[in-house]
PDB file of C-alpha atoms in Angstrom:
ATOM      1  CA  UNK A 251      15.838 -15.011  -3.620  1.00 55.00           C
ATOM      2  CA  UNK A 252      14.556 -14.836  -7.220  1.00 55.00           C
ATOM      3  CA  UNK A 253      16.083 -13.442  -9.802  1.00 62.00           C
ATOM      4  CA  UNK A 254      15.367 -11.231 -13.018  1.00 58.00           C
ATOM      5  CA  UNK A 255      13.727 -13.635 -15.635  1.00 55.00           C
ATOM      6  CA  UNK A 256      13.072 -16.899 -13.004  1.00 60.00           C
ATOM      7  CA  UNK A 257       9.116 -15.485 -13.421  1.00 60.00           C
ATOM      8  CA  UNK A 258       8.740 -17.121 -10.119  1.00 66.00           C
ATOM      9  CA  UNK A 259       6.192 -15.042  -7.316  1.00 69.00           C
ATOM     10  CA  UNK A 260       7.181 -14.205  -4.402  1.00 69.00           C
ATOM     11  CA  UNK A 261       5.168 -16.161  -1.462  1.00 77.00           C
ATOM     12  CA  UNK A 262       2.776 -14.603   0.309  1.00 84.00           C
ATOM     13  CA  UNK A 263       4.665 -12.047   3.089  1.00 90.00           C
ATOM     14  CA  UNK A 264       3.626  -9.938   6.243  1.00 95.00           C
ATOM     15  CA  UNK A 265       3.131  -6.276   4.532  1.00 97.00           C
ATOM     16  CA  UNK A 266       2.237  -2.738   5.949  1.00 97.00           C
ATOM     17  CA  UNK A 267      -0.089  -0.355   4.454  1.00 97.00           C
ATOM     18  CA  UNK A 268       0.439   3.031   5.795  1.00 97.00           C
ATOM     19  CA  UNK A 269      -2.201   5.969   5.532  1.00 95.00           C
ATOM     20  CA  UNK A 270      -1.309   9.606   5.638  1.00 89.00           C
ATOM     21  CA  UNK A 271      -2.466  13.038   5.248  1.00 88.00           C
ATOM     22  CA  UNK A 272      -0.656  14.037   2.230  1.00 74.00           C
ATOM     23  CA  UNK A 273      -1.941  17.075   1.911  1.00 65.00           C
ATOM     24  CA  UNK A 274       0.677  18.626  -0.668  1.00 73.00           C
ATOM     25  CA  UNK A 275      -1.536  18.151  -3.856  1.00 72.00           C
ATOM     26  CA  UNK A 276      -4.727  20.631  -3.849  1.00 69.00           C
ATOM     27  CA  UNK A 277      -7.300  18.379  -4.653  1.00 67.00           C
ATOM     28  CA  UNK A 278      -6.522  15.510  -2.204  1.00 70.00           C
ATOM     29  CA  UNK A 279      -8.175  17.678   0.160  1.00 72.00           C
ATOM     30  CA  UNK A 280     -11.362  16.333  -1.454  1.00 72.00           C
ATOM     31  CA  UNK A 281     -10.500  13.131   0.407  1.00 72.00           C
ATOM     32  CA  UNK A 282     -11.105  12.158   3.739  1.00 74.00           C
ATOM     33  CA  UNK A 283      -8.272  13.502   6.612  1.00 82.00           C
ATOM     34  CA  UNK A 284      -5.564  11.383   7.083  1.00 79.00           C
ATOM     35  CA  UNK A 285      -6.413   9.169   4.299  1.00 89.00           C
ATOM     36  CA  UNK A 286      -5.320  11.312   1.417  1.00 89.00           C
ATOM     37  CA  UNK A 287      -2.316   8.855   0.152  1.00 91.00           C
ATOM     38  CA  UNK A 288      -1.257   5.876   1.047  1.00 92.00           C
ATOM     39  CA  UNK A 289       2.041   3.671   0.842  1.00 96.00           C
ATOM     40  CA  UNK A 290       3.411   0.030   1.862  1.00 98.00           C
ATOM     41  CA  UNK A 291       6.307  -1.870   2.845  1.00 97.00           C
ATOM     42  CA  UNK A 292       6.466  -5.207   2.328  1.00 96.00           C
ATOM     43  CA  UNK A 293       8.694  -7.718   4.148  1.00 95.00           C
ATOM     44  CA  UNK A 294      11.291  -9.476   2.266  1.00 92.00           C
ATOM     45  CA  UNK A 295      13.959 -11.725   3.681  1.00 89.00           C
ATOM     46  CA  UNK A 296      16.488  -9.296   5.674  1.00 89.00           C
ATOM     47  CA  UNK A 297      14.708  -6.192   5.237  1.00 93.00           C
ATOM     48  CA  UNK A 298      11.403  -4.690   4.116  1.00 96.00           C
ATOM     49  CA  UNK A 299      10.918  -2.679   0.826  1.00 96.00           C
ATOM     50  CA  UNK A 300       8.999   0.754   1.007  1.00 97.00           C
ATOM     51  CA  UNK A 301       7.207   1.663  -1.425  1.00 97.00           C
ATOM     52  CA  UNK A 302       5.845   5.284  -1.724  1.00 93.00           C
ATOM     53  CA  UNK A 303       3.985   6.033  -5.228  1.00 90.00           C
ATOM     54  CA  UNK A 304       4.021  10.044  -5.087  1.00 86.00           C
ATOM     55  CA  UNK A 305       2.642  11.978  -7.893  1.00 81.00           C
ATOM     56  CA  UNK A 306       5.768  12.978  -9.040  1.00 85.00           C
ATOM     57  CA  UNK A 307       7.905   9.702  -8.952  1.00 89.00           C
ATOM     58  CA  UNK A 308       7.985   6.461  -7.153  1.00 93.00           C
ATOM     59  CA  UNK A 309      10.180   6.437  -4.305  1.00 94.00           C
ATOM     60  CA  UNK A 310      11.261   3.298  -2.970  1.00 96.00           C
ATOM     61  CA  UNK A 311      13.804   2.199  -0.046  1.00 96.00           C
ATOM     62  CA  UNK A 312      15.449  -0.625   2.333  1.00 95.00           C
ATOM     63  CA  UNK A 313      14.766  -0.838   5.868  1.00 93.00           C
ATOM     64  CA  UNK A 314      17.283  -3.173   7.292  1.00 91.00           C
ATOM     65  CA  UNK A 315      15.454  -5.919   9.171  1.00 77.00           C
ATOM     66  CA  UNK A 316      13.108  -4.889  11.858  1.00 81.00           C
ATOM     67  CA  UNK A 317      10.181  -6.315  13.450  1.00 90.00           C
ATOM     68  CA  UNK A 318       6.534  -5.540  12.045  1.00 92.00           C
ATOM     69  CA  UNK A 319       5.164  -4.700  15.453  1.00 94.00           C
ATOM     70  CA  UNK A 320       8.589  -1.955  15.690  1.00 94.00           C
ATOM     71  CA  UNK A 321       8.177  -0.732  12.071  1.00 95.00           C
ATOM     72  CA  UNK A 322       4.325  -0.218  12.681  1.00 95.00           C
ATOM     73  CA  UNK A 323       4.759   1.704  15.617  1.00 95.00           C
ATOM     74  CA  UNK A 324       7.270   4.124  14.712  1.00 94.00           C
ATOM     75  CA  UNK A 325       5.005   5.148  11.793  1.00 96.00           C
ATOM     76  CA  UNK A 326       1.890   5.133  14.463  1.00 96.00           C
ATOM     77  CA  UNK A 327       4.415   7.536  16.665  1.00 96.00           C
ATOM     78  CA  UNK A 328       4.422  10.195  13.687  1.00 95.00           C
ATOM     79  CA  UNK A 329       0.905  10.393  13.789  1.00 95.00           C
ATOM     80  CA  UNK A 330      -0.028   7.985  10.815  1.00 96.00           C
ATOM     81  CA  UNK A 331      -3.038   4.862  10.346  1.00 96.00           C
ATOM     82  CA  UNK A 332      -1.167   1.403  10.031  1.00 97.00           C
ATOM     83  CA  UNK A 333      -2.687  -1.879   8.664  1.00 97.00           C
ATOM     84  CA  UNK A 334      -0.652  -5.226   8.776  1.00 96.00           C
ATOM     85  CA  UNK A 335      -1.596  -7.497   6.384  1.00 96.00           C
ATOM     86  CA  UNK A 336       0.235  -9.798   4.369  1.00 95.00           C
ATOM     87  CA  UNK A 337       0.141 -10.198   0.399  1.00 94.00           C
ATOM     88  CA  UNK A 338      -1.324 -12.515  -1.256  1.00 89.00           C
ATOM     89  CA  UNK A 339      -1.135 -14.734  -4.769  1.00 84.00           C
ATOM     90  CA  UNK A 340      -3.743 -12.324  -7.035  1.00 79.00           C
ATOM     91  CA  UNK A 341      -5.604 -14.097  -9.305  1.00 76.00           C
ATOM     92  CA  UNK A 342      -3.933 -15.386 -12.669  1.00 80.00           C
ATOM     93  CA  UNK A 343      -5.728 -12.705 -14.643  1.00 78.00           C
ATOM     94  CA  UNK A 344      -5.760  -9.293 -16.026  1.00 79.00           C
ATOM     95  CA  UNK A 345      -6.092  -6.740 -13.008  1.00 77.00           C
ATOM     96  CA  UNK A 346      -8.806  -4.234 -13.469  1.00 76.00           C
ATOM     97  CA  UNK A 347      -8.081  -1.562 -15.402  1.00 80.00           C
ATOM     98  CA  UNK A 348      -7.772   1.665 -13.379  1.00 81.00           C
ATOM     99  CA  UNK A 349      -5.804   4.612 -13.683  1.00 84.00           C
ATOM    100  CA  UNK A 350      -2.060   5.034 -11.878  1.00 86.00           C
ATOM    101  CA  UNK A 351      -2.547   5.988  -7.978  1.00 89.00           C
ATOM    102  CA  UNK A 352      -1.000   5.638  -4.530  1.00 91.00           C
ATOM    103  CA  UNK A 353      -3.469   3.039  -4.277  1.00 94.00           C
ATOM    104  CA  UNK A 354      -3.648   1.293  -7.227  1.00 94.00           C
ATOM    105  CA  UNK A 355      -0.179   0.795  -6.880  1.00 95.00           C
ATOM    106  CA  UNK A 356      -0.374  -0.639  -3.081  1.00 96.00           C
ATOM    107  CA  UNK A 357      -3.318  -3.276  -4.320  1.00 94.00           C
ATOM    108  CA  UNK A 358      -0.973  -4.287  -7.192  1.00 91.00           C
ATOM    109  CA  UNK A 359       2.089  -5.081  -4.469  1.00 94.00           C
ATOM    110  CA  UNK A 360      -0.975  -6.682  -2.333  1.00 94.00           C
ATOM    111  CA  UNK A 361      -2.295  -8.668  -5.243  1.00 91.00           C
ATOM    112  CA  UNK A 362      -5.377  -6.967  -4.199  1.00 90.00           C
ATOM    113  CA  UNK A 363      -7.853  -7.130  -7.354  1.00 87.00           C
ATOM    114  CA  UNK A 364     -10.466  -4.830  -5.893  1.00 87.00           C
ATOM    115  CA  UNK A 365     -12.095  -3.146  -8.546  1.00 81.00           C
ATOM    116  CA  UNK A 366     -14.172  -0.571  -6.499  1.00 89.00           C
ATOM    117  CA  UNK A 367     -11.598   0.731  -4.750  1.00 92.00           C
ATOM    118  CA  UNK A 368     -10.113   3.683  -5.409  1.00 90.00           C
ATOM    119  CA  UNK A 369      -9.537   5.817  -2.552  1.00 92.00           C
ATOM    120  CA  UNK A 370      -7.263   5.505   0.457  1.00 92.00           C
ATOM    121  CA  UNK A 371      -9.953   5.548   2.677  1.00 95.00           C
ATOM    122  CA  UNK A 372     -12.083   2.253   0.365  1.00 93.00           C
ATOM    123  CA  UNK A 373      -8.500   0.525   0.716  1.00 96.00           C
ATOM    124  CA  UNK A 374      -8.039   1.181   4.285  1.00 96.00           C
ATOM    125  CA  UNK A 375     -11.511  -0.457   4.647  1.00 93.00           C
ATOM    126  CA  UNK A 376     -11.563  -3.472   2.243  1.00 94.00           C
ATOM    127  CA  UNK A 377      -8.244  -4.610   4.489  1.00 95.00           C
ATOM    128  CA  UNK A 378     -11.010  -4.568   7.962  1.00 90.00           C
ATOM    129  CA  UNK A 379      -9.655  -1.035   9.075  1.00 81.00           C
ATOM    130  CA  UNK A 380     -12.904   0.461  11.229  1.00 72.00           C
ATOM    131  CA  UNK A 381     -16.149  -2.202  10.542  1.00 50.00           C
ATOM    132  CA  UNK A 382     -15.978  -2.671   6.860  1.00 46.00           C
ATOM    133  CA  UNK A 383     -13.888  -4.826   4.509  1.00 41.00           C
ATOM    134  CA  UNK A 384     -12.298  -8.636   3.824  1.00 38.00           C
ATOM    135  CA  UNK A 385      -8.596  -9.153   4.321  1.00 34.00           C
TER     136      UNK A 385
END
């Protein structure tokens, strides 16, 4: 476990980055279907933390401990795009600046320093989703 103040990372985890339509904010209608926002959970030992950066606030909960292959299919069941990943150590330097977004907030959990992407749809595909991307 660490603790407030122990500055130590945590390792590198299995995560889930979760793509939906979010259609409740005019202008993310510019973006592509069902890749209009996009939130994670991350495993931690005993449960995984959800993280959901909304426009409004950041909402964040504890699933009790599931299995990734469980937890990814009961958000594929509600109609929404899953990628499993895992996060990873970022590099030991400033990220790139970039204003505060659904998915600037899921490369920052990911350690993801990506500086060209800025839509749901550029994350989904920098983490392999369809042909494109690195992990």
């Amino acid at each position: 476990m660490i603790r407030p103040g122990e500055g130590a990372e945590p390792p590198p985890g299995p995560a889930l980055v979760v793509f939906t339509d979010g259609g409740a904010i005019w202008w993310l209608r510019l973006l592509r279907p069902g890749f209009r926002h996009v939130f994670i959970a991350v495993r931690r030992p005993g449960h995984w933390v959800i993280v959901d950066p909304l426009a409004h606030r950041m909402r964040v909960d504890l699933v009790p401990t599931a299995d990734a292959a469980d937890l990814a299919a009961w958000y594929r069941a509600q109609g929404l795009t899953v990628v499993a990943t895992e996060t990873r150590a970022p590099p030991r330097k400033e990220a790139p600046w970039a204003p505060l977004t659904c998915v600037e907030v899921v490369k920052r959990l990911l350690g993801l320093h990506a500086r060209w992407v800025w839509t749901p749809y550029a994350l989904y595909r920098a983490l392999g989703g369809e042909s494109g991307g690195t992990r």
